[in-house]
Tab-separated table of C-alpha atoms and ligand atoms in Angstrom:
chain	number	residue	atom	x	y	z
J	29	MET	CA	10.148	5.810	-19.867
J	30	PRO	CA	11.690	2.817	-21.649
J	31	THR	CA	9.284	0.513	-23.399
J	32	GLY	CA	9.635	-2.762	-25.250
J	33	ASP	CA	8.193	-6.238	-25.517
J	34	ASP	CA	10.692	-7.651	-23.056
J	35	GLN	CA	9.544	-5.182	-20.419
J	36	GLU	CA	7.258	-6.943	-18.058
J	37	THR	CA	4.536	-4.780	-16.595
J	38	LEU	CA	4.369	-4.234	-12.843
J	39	LEU	CA	1.628	-2.482	-10.876
J	40	LEU	CA	2.620	0.524	-8.805
J	41	SER	CA	0.851	1.520	-5.606
J	42	VAL	CA	1.234	3.777	-2.607
J	43	ASP	CA	-0.452	3.066	0.720
J	44	PHE	CA	-1.297	6.683	1.460
J	45	GLU	CA	-1.147	7.173	5.207
J	46	ASP	CA	0.313	9.604	7.722
J	47	TRP	CA	3.231	7.865	9.460
J	48	HIS	CA	3.018	10.235	12.405
J	49	GLN	CA	-0.656	9.454	13.022
J	50	LEU	CA	0.069	5.727	13.021
J	51	VAL	CA	3.250	5.794	15.106
J	52	ARG	CA	1.687	8.125	17.687
J	53	ARG	CA	-1.342	5.867	18.005
J	54	ARG	CA	0.891	2.800	18.328
J	55	VAL	CA	3.055	4.452	20.978
J	56	GLY	CA	-0.108	5.482	22.796
J	57	VAL	CA	0.058	9.282	22.941
J	58	SER	CA	-3.107	11.325	23.120
J	59	ASP	CA	-4.213	13.510	20.168
J	60	TRP	CA	-2.464	11.089	17.774
J	61	GLU	CA	-5.059	11.755	15.087
J	62	ARG	CA	-4.001	15.360	14.441
J	63	PRO	CA	-2.177	15.882	11.104
J	64	GLY	CA	1.491	14.871	11.191
J	65	PRO	CA	4.102	17.431	10.110
J	66	ALA	CA	5.724	15.446	7.285
J	67	LEU	CA	3.073	14.070	4.925
J	68	GLY	CA	3.044	17.233	2.810
J	69	ARG	CA	6.759	17.099	1.973
J	70	GLN	CA	6.599	13.299	1.572
J	71	THR	CA	3.733	13.598	-0.903
J	72	GLU	CA	5.535	16.303	-2.843
J	73	ALA	CA	8.667	14.135	-3.095
J	74	MET	CA	6.566	11.163	-4.177
J	75	LEU	CA	4.742	13.111	-6.891
J	76	ARG	CA	8.010	14.625	-8.151
J	77	LEU	CA	9.564	11.187	-8.490
J	78	LEU	CA	6.520	9.743	-10.279
J	79	ASP	CA	6.572	12.709	-12.697
J	80	GLU	CA	10.308	12.206	-13.284
J	81	LEU	CA	9.634	8.548	-14.159
J	82	GLY	CA	6.569	9.413	-16.234
J	83	VAL	CA	4.336	6.962	-14.377
J	84	ARG	CA	0.989	6.995	-12.640
J	85	ALA	CA	0.238	4.948	-9.531
J	86	THR	CA	-2.699	3.746	-7.483
J	87	PHE	CA	-2.929	5.560	-4.159
J	88	PHE	CA	-4.765	3.416	-1.614
J	89	ILE	CA	-6.019	6.191	0.655
J	90	LEU	CA	-6.555	5.806	4.405
J	91	GLY	CA	-9.769	7.568	5.442
J	92	MET	CA	-8.454	9.091	8.688
J	93	THR	CA	-5.399	10.442	6.888
J	94	ALA	CA	-7.564	11.941	4.145
J	95	ARG	CA	-9.632	13.805	6.757
J	96	ALA	CA	-6.435	15.219	8.309
J	97	HIS	CA	-4.930	16.224	4.933
J	98	PRO	CA	-7.825	16.864	2.530
J	99	HIS	CA	-5.839	19.107	0.174
J	100	LEU	CA	-3.188	16.411	-0.379
J	101	VAL	CA	-5.788	13.847	-1.417
J	102	GLU	CA	-7.463	16.324	-3.756
J	103	GLY	CA	-4.021	16.956	-5.299
J	104	LEU	CA	-3.356	13.264	-5.970
J	105	SER	CA	-6.636	12.981	-7.801
J	106	ARG	CA	-6.046	16.151	-9.810
J	107	ARG	CA	-2.641	14.832	-10.915
J	108	GLY	CA	-4.368	11.866	-12.572
J	109	HIS	CA	-3.381	9.088	-10.177
J	110	GLU	CA	-5.846	6.325	-9.443
J	111	ILE	CA	-7.600	6.661	-6.092
J	112	GLY	CA	-8.073	3.403	-4.171
J	113	CYS	CA	-9.128	2.612	-0.609
J	114	HIS	CA	-6.906	1.562	2.326
J	115	GLY	CA	-9.808	1.439	4.803
J	116	ASP	CA	-10.634	4.121	7.322
J	117	ARG	CA	-8.853	3.519	10.657
J	118	HIS	CA	-6.002	1.118	9.792
J	119	VAL	CA	-7.384	-1.590	12.030
J	120	PRO	CA	-6.311	-5.127	10.993
J	121	VAL	CA	-9.137	-6.807	9.101
J	122	HIS	CA	-8.876	-9.977	11.212
J	123	LYS	CA	-9.614	-7.905	14.333
J	124	GLN	CA	-12.933	-6.695	12.897
J	125	THR	CA	-16.289	-8.374	12.465
J	126	PRO	CA	-17.699	-8.441	8.922
J	127	GLU	CA	-20.113	-5.673	9.963
J	128	GLU	CA	-17.316	-3.510	11.389
J	129	PHE	CA	-15.248	-4.091	8.263
J	130	ALA	CA	-18.139	-3.020	6.013
J	131	ALA	CA	-18.638	0.108	8.141
J	132	ASP	CA	-14.894	0.921	7.926
J	133	LEU	CA	-15.002	0.595	4.123
J	134	ARG	CA	-18.044	2.850	3.885
J	135	ALA	CA	-16.517	5.516	6.125
J	136	ALA	CA	-13.307	5.592	4.070
J	137	ARG	CA	-15.155	5.661	0.803
J	138	ALA	CA	-17.440	8.488	1.905
J	139	THR	CA	-14.388	10.610	2.822
J	140	ILE	CA	-12.557	9.788	-0.411
J	141	GLU	CA	-15.572	10.382	-2.644
J	142	ASP	CA	-16.286	13.645	-0.915
J	143	LEU	CA	-12.741	14.906	-1.539
J	144	THR	CA	-12.085	13.571	-5.017
J	145	GLY	CA	-15.471	12.946	-6.589
J	146	GLN	CA	-14.153	9.469	-7.394
J	147	ARG	CA	-15.569	6.207	-6.092
J	148	PRO	CA	-12.643	3.875	-5.353
J	149	VAL	CA	-13.063	0.345	-6.730
J	150	GLY	CA	-9.766	-1.103	-5.480
J	151	TYR	CA	-8.845	-2.026	-1.896
J	152	ARG	CA	-5.625	-2.762	0.005
J	153	ALA	CA	-5.962	-4.060	3.574
J	154	PRO	CA	-3.912	-2.400	6.335
J	155	ALA	CA	-0.721	-4.444	6.765
J	156	PHE	CA	-2.116	-7.112	4.375
J	157	SER	CA	-4.316	-8.285	7.247
J	158	ILE	CA	-6.897	-10.437	5.447
J	159	THR	CA	-5.926	-13.755	7.049
J	160	ARG	CA	-7.121	-17.301	6.466
J	161	GLU	CA	-9.686	-16.725	9.251
J	162	SER	CA	-10.979	-13.514	7.694
J	163	ARG	CA	-11.474	-14.598	4.091
J	164	TRP	CA	-15.044	-13.349	4.483
J	165	ALA	CA	-13.535	-9.932	3.783
J	166	PHE	CA	-13.397	-10.738	0.064
J	167	GLU	CA	-17.153	-11.389	0.073
J	168	VAL	CA	-17.745	-8.123	1.924
J	169	LEU	CA	-15.597	-6.192	-0.555
J	170	ALA	CA	-17.581	-7.563	-3.493
J	171	ALA	CA	-20.884	-6.883	-1.730
J	172	GLU	CA	-19.769	-3.291	-1.057
J	173	GLY	CA	-19.115	-2.762	-4.755
J	174	PHE	CA	-15.325	-3.089	-4.865
J	175	GLU	CA	-13.993	-4.595	-8.077
J	176	TYR	CA	-10.491	-5.635	-7.077
J	177	ASP	CA	-8.389	-6.399	-4.018
J	178	ALA	CA	-4.612	-5.986	-3.700
J	179	SER	CA	-4.113	-7.451	-0.220
J	180	GLN	CA	-2.731	-10.933	-0.855
J	181	HIS	CA	0.978	-10.939	-0.073
J	182	ASP	CA	2.794	-14.226	0.421
J	183	SER	CA	5.425	-12.689	2.705
J	184	PRO	CA	6.818	-14.868	5.512
J	185	ARG	CA	6.394	-11.905	7.854
J	186	ILE	CA	2.580	-11.971	7.608
J	187	ARG	CA	1.075	-14.446	10.040
J	188	ARG	CA	-1.844	-16.603	8.876
J	189	ARG	CA	-1.628	-14.966	5.464
J	190	VAL	CA	-3.770	-15.997	2.518
J	191	VAL	CA	-1.435	-17.463	-0.089
J	192	PRO	CA	-2.613	-16.419	-3.558
J	193	SER	CA	-3.845	-19.330	-5.662
J	194	ARG	CA	-1.843	-17.800	-8.525
J	195	ASP	CA	0.862	-15.133	-8.671
J	196	ALA	CA	-0.775	-13.463	-11.681
J	197	PRO	CA	-3.965	-11.381	-11.273
J	198	HIS	CA	-7.056	-13.593	-11.162
J	199	PRO	CA	-10.748	-13.473	-10.212
J	200	LEU	CA	-11.470	-14.911	-6.754
J	201	GLU	CA	-13.988	-17.690	-6.211
J	202	LEU	CA	-16.816	-16.049	-4.292
J	203	THR	CA	-20.285	-17.217	-3.362
J	204	ASP	CA	-21.670	-14.023	-4.837
J	205	GLY	CA	-20.284	-11.264	-7.031
J	206	THR	CA	-16.898	-10.789	-8.662
J	207	LEU	CA	-13.632	-9.571	-7.209
J	208	TRP	CA	-10.234	-9.623	-8.895
J	209	GLU	CA	-7.132	-10.300	-6.855
J	210	PHE	CA	-3.810	-8.608	-7.650
J	211	PRO	CA	-1.098	-10.247	-5.502
J	212	VAL	CA	2.003	-8.372	-4.362
J	213	ALA	CA	5.284	-9.357	-6.065
J	214	VAL	CA	7.065	-12.199	-4.281
J	215	TRP	CA	10.177	-13.998	-5.479
J	216	ARG	CA	9.819	-17.762	-5.021
J	217	ARG	CA	13.277	-19.228	-4.693
J	218	GLY	CA	12.287	-22.771	-3.762
J	219	PRO	CA	9.364	-24.729	-2.357
J	220	ARG	CA	9.451	-22.695	0.868
J	221	ALA	CA	11.685	-19.692	0.299
J	222	ARG	CA	9.914	-16.416	-0.400
J	223	VAL	CA	11.525	-13.007	-0.821
J	224	PRO	CA	9.001	-10.154	-0.636
J	225	VAL	CA	10.581	-7.973	-3.322
J	226	GLY	CA	7.424	-5.930	-3.991
J	227	GLY	CA	7.588	-3.720	-0.905
J	228	ALA	CA	9.806	-0.675	-0.519
J	229	SER	CA	10.280	-1.581	3.140
J	230	TYR	CA	12.333	-4.553	1.898
J	231	TRP	CA	14.294	-2.524	-0.631
J	232	GLY	CA	16.241	-1.050	2.285
J	233	VAL	CA	17.704	-4.431	3.194
J	234	LEU	CA	18.201	-6.062	-0.221
J	235	PRO	CA	20.829	-5.115	-2.840
J	236	THR	CA	19.149	-3.445	-5.835
J	237	SER	CA	20.422	-6.166	-8.168
J	238	LEU	CA	18.573	-8.787	-6.109
J	239	VAL	CA	15.364	-6.732	-6.079
J	240	LEU	CA	15.539	-6.501	-9.877
J	241	GLU	CA	16.271	-10.207	-10.271
J	242	GLY	CA	13.399	-11.036	-7.927
J	243	LEU	CA	10.943	-8.798	-9.763
J	244	ARG	CA	11.907	-10.343	-13.098
J	245	ALA	CA	11.048	-13.722	-11.594
J	246	SER	CA	7.806	-12.551	-9.943
J	247	GLY	CA	5.729	-12.691	-13.064
J	248	PRO	CA	3.756	-10.159	-15.045
J	249	MET	CA	1.487	-7.648	-13.333
J	250	ALA	CA	2.885	-8.308	-9.882
J	251	GLY	CA	2.265	-5.504	-7.385
J	252	LEU	CA	4.694	-2.990	-5.882
J	253	TYR	CA	3.899	-0.875	-2.838
J	254	LEU	CA	5.447	2.136	-1.180
J	255	HIS	CA	4.489	4.492	1.622
J	256	PRO	CA	4.905	8.267	1.582
J	257	HIS	CA	7.391	8.112	4.478
J	258	GLU	CA	9.718	5.980	2.352
J	259	LEU	CA	10.263	8.978	0.085
J	260	ASP	CA	10.679	11.532	2.860
J	261	PRO	CA	13.560	13.854	1.934
J	262	GLU	CA	14.246	14.334	5.645
J	263	PRO	CA	14.959	11.814	8.411
J	264	LEU	CA	11.888	10.528	10.204
J	265	ASP	CA	11.395	11.586	13.788
J	266	ALA	CA	8.328	10.524	15.739
J	267	LEU	CA	8.258	14.006	17.393
J	268	LEU	CA	6.404	12.771	20.450
J	269	PRO	CA	4.929	15.399	22.788
J	270	SER	CA	6.869	16.414	25.887
J	271	SER	CA	4.341	14.489	27.980
J	272	ALA	CA	5.466	11.154	26.417
J	273	SER	CA	6.908	8.639	28.878
J	274	PRO	CA	10.493	7.305	28.559
J	275	SER	CA	9.243	3.975	27.196
J	276	GLN	CA	7.053	5.753	24.640
J	277	ARG	CA	10.137	7.715	23.570
J	278	VAL	CA	12.237	4.561	23.161
J	279	HIS	CA	9.468	3.016	21.081
J	280	GLY	CA	9.355	6.133	18.899
J	281	VAL	CA	13.121	6.087	18.345
J	282	VAL	CA	13.048	2.405	17.325
J	283	ARG	CA	10.174	2.948	14.880
J	284	SER	CA	12.008	5.924	13.336
J	285	ALA	CA	15.300	4.034	12.977
J	286	GLN	CA	13.630	1.048	11.284
J	287	ARG	CA	11.875	3.272	8.768
J	288	ASN	CA	14.905	5.442	8.003
J	289	VAL	CA	16.853	2.520	6.519
J	290	ALA	CA	14.219	1.903	3.839
J	291	ARG	CA	13.686	5.628	3.318
J	292	ARG	CA	17.248	6.275	2.203
J	293	ARG	CA	17.187	3.721	-0.590
J	294	ALA	CA	13.624	3.710	-1.927
J	295	PRO	CA	13.891	6.470	-4.584
J	296	ASP	CA	16.899	4.948	-6.351
J	297	VAL	CA	15.501	1.438	-6.236
J	298	LEU	CA	12.252	2.673	-7.787
J	299	ARG	CA	14.254	4.445	-10.517
J	300	ALA	CA	16.092	1.182	-11.254
J	301	ILE	CA	12.803	-0.752	-11.417
J	302	ALA	CA	11.235	1.862	-13.714
J	303	GLY	CA	14.250	1.507	-16.008
J	304	ARG	CA	13.397	-2.137	-16.595
J	305	HIS	CA	9.649	-2.428	-16.237
J	306	ARG	CA	6.525	-0.718	-17.452
J	307	LEU	CA	4.774	0.599	-14.322
J	308	ILE	CA	1.004	1.162	-14.413
J	309	PRO	CA	-1.791	1.726	-11.863
J	310	TYR	CA	-3.847	-1.259	-10.762
J	311	GLY	CA	-7.010	0.166	-12.280
J	312	ASP	CA	-5.486	0.138	-15.772
J	313	ALA	CA	-4.559	-3.530	-15.378
J	314	HIS	CA	-7.997	-4.348	-14.000
J	315	ALA	CA	-9.689	-2.619	-16.933
J	316	GLU	CA	-7.489	-4.491	-19.387
J	317	LEU	CA	-7.985	-7.911	-17.782
J	318	SER	CA	-11.668	-7.663	-16.917
J	319	GLY	CA	-12.648	-5.984	-20.139
J	320	GLY	CA	-14.300	-3.253	-18.073
J	321	ALA	CA	-14.125	0.467	-18.529
J	322	ALA	CA	-11.022	2.246	-17.319
J	323	THR	CA	-11.402	3.125	-13.674
J	324	ARG	CA	-10.002	6.606	-13.974
J	325	SER	CA	-11.240	9.509	-15.961
A	17	LIG	ZN1	-1.066	0.864	5.722
């Protein structure tokens, strides 16, 4: 991997979830929670690419996906990647009470600890869903023993989003406890214009040169995020059961088509980014900035 003083560091993460579980639940088919058929090959492609680039990432693990694919989660941990938490059921934070949110965190963490022997200290909310009305979530995270959050994303597509007070990593002001915030990379092109260059879902619609220019402008230690389905070597197909209704089928086709655009381009865009930036897991950055011990063994 190239190194050098002019290479700004970026933080690499994967929201580790089973696309088929989520799309089947969204479409409303029964038995949506059973393991999807593609996460194994997606994970293999992801790990191969990270090895090729010589980088480690933070995998924010979804509890219900970990229970469906325990061997995959064990493998991520064995390969030396940082294990973080993406909650348990992928329910938007703003749709939960503080008590439900705490219970969701505990359920995910119990599953993850059981499989990996590691206690995750970093959290990424499903769909960046800590809104201005659910800022209490940061207090809950600190109270539950989390040390950093990576959920603030100033993307115009996120309604009622919390705009980070700074683009660089920073400790949040809490009534009790400490929690670091690591915002996702966003390119600010004017007082109002924001280009969310940190997410692989956007890499499908932006020229690579613009993604690189935007990341250069996003500041040091900005966050990148991918999903396993964005590295799927095969086209995505919702594979709905034969009992699915016509409207469920249409919904499945639309979800597949949207995701396939990003999927085709993500590996090469990540290679281009890795050619210009040092990519590290969030936990390494947190350890460096907070002066704490490294969060991986
Ligand atoms: Zn997610």
